[in-house]
Tab-separated table of C-alpha atoms in Angstrom:
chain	number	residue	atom	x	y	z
A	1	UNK	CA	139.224	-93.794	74.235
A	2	UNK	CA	141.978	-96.196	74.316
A	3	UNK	CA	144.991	-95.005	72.044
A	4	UNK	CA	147.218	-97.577	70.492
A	5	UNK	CA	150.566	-98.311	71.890
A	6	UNK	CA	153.301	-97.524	68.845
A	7	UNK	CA	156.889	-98.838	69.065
A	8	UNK	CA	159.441	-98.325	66.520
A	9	UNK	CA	162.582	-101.457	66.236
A	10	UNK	CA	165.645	-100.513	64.924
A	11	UNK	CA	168.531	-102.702	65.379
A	12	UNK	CA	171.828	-102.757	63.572
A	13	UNK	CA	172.385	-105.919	61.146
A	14	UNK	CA	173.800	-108.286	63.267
A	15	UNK	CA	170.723	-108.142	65.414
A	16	UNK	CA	167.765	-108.030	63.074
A	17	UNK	CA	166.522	-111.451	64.176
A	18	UNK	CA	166.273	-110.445	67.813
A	19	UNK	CA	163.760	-107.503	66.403
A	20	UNK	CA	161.032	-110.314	66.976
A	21	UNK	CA	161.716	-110.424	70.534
A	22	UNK	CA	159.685	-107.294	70.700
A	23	UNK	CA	156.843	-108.996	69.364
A	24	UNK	CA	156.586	-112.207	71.223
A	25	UNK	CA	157.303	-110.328	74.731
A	26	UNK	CA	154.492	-107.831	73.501
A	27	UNK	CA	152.118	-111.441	72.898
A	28	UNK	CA	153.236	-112.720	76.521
A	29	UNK	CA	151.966	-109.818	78.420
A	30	UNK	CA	148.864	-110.726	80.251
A	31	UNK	CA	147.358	-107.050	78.909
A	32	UNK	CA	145.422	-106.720	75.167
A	33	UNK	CA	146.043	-103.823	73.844
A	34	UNK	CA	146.457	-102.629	69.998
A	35	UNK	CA	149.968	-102.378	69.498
A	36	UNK	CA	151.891	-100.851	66.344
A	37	UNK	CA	155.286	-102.099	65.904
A	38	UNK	CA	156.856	-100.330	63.071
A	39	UNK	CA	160.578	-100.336	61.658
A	40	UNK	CA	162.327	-99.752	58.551
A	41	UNK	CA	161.954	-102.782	55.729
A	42	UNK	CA	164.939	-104.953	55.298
A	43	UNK	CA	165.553	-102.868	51.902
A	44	UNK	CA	165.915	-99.773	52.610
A	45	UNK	CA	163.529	-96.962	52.719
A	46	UNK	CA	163.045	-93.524	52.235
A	47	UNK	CA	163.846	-90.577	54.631
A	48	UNK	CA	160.268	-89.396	54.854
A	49	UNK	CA	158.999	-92.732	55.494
A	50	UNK	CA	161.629	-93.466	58.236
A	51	UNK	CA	160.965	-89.766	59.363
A	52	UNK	CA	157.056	-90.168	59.526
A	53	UNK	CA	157.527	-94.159	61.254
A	54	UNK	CA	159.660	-92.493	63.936
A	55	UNK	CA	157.784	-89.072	64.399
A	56	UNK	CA	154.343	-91.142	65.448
A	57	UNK	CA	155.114	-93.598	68.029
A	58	UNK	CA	155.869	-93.582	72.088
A	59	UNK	CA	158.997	-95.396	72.157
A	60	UNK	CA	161.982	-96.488	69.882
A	61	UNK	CA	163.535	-99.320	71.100
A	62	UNK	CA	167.054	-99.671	69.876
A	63	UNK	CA	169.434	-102.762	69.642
A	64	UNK	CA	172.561	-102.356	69.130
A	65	UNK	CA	175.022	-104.969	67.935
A	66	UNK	CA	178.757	-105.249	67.479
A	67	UNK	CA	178.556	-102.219	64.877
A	68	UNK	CA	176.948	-99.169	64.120
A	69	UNK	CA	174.988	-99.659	60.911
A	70	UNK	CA	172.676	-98.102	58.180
A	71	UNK	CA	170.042	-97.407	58.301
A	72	UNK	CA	170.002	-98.094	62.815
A	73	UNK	CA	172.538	-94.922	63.177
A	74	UNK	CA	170.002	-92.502	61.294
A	75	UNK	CA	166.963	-93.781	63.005
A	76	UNK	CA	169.378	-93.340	66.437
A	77	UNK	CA	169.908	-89.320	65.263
A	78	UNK	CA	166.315	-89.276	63.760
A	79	UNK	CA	164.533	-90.238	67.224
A	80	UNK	CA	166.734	-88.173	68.795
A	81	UNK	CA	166.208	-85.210	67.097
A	82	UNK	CA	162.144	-85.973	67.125
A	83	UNK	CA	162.276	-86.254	71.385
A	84	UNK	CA	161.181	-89.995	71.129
A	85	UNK	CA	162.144	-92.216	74.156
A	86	UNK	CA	164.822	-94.213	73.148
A	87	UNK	CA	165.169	-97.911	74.906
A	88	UNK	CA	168.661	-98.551	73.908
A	89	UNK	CA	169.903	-101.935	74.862
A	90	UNK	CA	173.443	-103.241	73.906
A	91	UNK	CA	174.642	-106.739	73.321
A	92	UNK	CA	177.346	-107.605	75.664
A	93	UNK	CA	179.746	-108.379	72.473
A	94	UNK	CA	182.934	-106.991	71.249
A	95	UNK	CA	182.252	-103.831	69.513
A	96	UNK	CA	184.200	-102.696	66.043
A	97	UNK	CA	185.847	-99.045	66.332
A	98	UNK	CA	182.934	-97.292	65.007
A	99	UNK	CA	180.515	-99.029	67.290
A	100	UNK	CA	182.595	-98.358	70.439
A	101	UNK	CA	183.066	-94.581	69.378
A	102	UNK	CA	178.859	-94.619	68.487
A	103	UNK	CA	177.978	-96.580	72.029
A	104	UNK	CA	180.697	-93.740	73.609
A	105	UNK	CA	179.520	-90.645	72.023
A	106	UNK	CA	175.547	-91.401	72.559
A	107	UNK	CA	175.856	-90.266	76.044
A	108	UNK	CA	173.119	-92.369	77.277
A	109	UNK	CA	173.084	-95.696	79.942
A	110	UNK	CA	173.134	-98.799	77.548
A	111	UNK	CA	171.122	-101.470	78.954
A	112	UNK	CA	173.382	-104.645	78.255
A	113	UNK	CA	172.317	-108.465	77.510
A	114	UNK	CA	174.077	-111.613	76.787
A	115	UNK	CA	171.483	-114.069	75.755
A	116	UNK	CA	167.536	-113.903	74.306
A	117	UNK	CA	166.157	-114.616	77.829
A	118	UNK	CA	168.030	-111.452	79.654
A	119	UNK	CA	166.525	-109.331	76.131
A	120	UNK	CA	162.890	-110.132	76.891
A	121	UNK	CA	163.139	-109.638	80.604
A	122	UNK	CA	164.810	-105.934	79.828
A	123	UNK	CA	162.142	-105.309	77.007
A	124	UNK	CA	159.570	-106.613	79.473
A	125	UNK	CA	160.069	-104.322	82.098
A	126	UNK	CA	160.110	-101.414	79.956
A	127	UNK	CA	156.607	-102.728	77.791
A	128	UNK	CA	155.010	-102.942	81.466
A	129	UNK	CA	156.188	-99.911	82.538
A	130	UNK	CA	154.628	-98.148	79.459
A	131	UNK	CA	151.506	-99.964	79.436
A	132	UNK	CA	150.850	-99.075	83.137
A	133	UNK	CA	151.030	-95.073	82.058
A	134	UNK	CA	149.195	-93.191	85.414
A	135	UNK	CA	146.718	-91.955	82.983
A	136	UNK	CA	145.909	-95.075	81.608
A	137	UNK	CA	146.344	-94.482	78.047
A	138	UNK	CA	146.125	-97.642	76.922
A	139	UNK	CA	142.731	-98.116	78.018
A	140	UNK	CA	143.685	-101.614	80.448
A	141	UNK	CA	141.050	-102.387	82.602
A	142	UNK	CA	141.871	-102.375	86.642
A	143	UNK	CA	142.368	-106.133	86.427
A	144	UNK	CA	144.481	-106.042	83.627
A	145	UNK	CA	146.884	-103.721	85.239
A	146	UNK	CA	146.945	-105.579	88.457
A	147	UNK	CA	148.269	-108.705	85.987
A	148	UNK	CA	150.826	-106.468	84.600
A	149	UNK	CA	152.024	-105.466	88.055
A	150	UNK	CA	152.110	-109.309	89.392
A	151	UNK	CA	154.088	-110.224	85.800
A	152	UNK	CA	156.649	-107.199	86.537
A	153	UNK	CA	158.061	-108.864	89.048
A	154	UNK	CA	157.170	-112.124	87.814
A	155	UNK	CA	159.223	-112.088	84.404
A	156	UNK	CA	161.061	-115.157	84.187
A	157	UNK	CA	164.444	-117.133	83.209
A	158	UNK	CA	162.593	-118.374	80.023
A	159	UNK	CA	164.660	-118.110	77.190
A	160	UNK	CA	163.433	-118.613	73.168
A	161	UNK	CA	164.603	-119.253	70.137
A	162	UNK	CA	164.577	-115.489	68.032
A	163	UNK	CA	161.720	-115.669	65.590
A	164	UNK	CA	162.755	-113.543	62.512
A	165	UNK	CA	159.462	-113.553	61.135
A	166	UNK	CA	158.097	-111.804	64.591
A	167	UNK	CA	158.305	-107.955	63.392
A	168	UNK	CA	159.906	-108.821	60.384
A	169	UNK	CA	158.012	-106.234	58.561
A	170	UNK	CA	156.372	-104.112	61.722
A	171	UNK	CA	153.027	-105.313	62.575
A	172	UNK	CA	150.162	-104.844	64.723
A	173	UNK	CA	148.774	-106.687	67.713
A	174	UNK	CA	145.021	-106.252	67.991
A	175	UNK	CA	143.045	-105.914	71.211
A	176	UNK	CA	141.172	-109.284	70.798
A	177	UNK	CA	137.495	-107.323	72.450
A	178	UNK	CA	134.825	-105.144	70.970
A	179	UNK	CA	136.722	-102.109	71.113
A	180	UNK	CA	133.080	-100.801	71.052
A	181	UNK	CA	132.405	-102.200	74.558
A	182	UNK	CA	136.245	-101.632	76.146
A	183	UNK	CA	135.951	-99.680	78.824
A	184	UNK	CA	139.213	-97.782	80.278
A	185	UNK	CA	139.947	-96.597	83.239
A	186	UNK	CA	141.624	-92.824	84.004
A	187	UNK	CA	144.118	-92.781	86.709
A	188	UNK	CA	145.939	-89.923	88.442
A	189	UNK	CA	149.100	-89.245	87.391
A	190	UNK	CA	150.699	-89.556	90.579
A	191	UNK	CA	150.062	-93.600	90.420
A	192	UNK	CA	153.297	-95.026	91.658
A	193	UNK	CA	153.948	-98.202	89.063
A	194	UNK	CA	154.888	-96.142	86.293
């Protein structure tokens, strides 16, 4: 059966309206799929909440902005400490003190973007890349993942206005057939595309 696809957002507060861009690259992909997108509400939350949001999904994508910020630096330490893939991509912008030292001190290869466009083509590639698992977790159907590997290399200049709204609260994207009559595919694992 066809598991859903869970993503967590965080982003520090100078970058909470390009959380959406998650979404609408997630709509653009010529795969359906349910998706999960989950991420801390604007407000605040809980540590168990944040805990369980970040303990239950296959990748945490993480923007980072000029700063390091609540609540984005404990979700950083939080997915770290769970083992969650972290996607961390890093606005090409002057950073404060404490986001230098943060961005320094992670130890990891920031992905870096200047506008909306370059964001959806990085957070593209990576949403193909997971969707096209070798053992087809997803449950995408052979021609579906032939249309993900013609849009990896197809992923365009486009750029977009941010939509706040997108994953303003997390959200899910349904798979828009019967899951009842979706039929998936199991691959080896040795398939080359992922």
């Amino acid at each position: 059966m066809a598991e859903t696809l869970r993503l967590f957002v965080s982003a520090t507060n100078d970058l909470d309206a390009e959380r959406g861009i998650i979404a609408t690259t997630l709509a653009s992909l010529p795969a359906h799929n349910k998706v999960e997108i989950r991420r801390t509400p604007a407000g605040g939350d809980i540590y168990d909440n944040i805990f369980e949001n970040i303990a239950n999904c296959d990748r945490v994508f993480f923007l980072m902005g000029q700063d390091i910020t609540a609540p984005a630096g404990q979700e950083w330490y939080l997915a770290l400490d769970l083992e969650r893939e972290i996607v961390p991509l890093r606005k090409e912008i002057a950073l404060t003190p404490a986001g230098r030292s943060f961005v320094h001190g992670s130890l990891v290869h920031w992905d870096t973007f200047r506008t909306v466009g370059e964001l959806e083509r990085l957070v593209g590639r990576v949403l193909v890349k997971t969707l096209l698992h070798p053992r087809n977790r997803y449950g995408l159907t052979w021609a579906e993942r032939d249309l993900l590997r013609q849009h990896r290399f197809n992923i365009s200049e486009r750029t977009t206005t941010p939509d706040p709204a997108g994953a303003e609260g997390g959200g899910i994207l349904l798979d828009e057939r019967d899951p009842d009559t979706r039929v998936g595919v199991l691959l080896g694992e040795d398939e080359e595309d992922y």
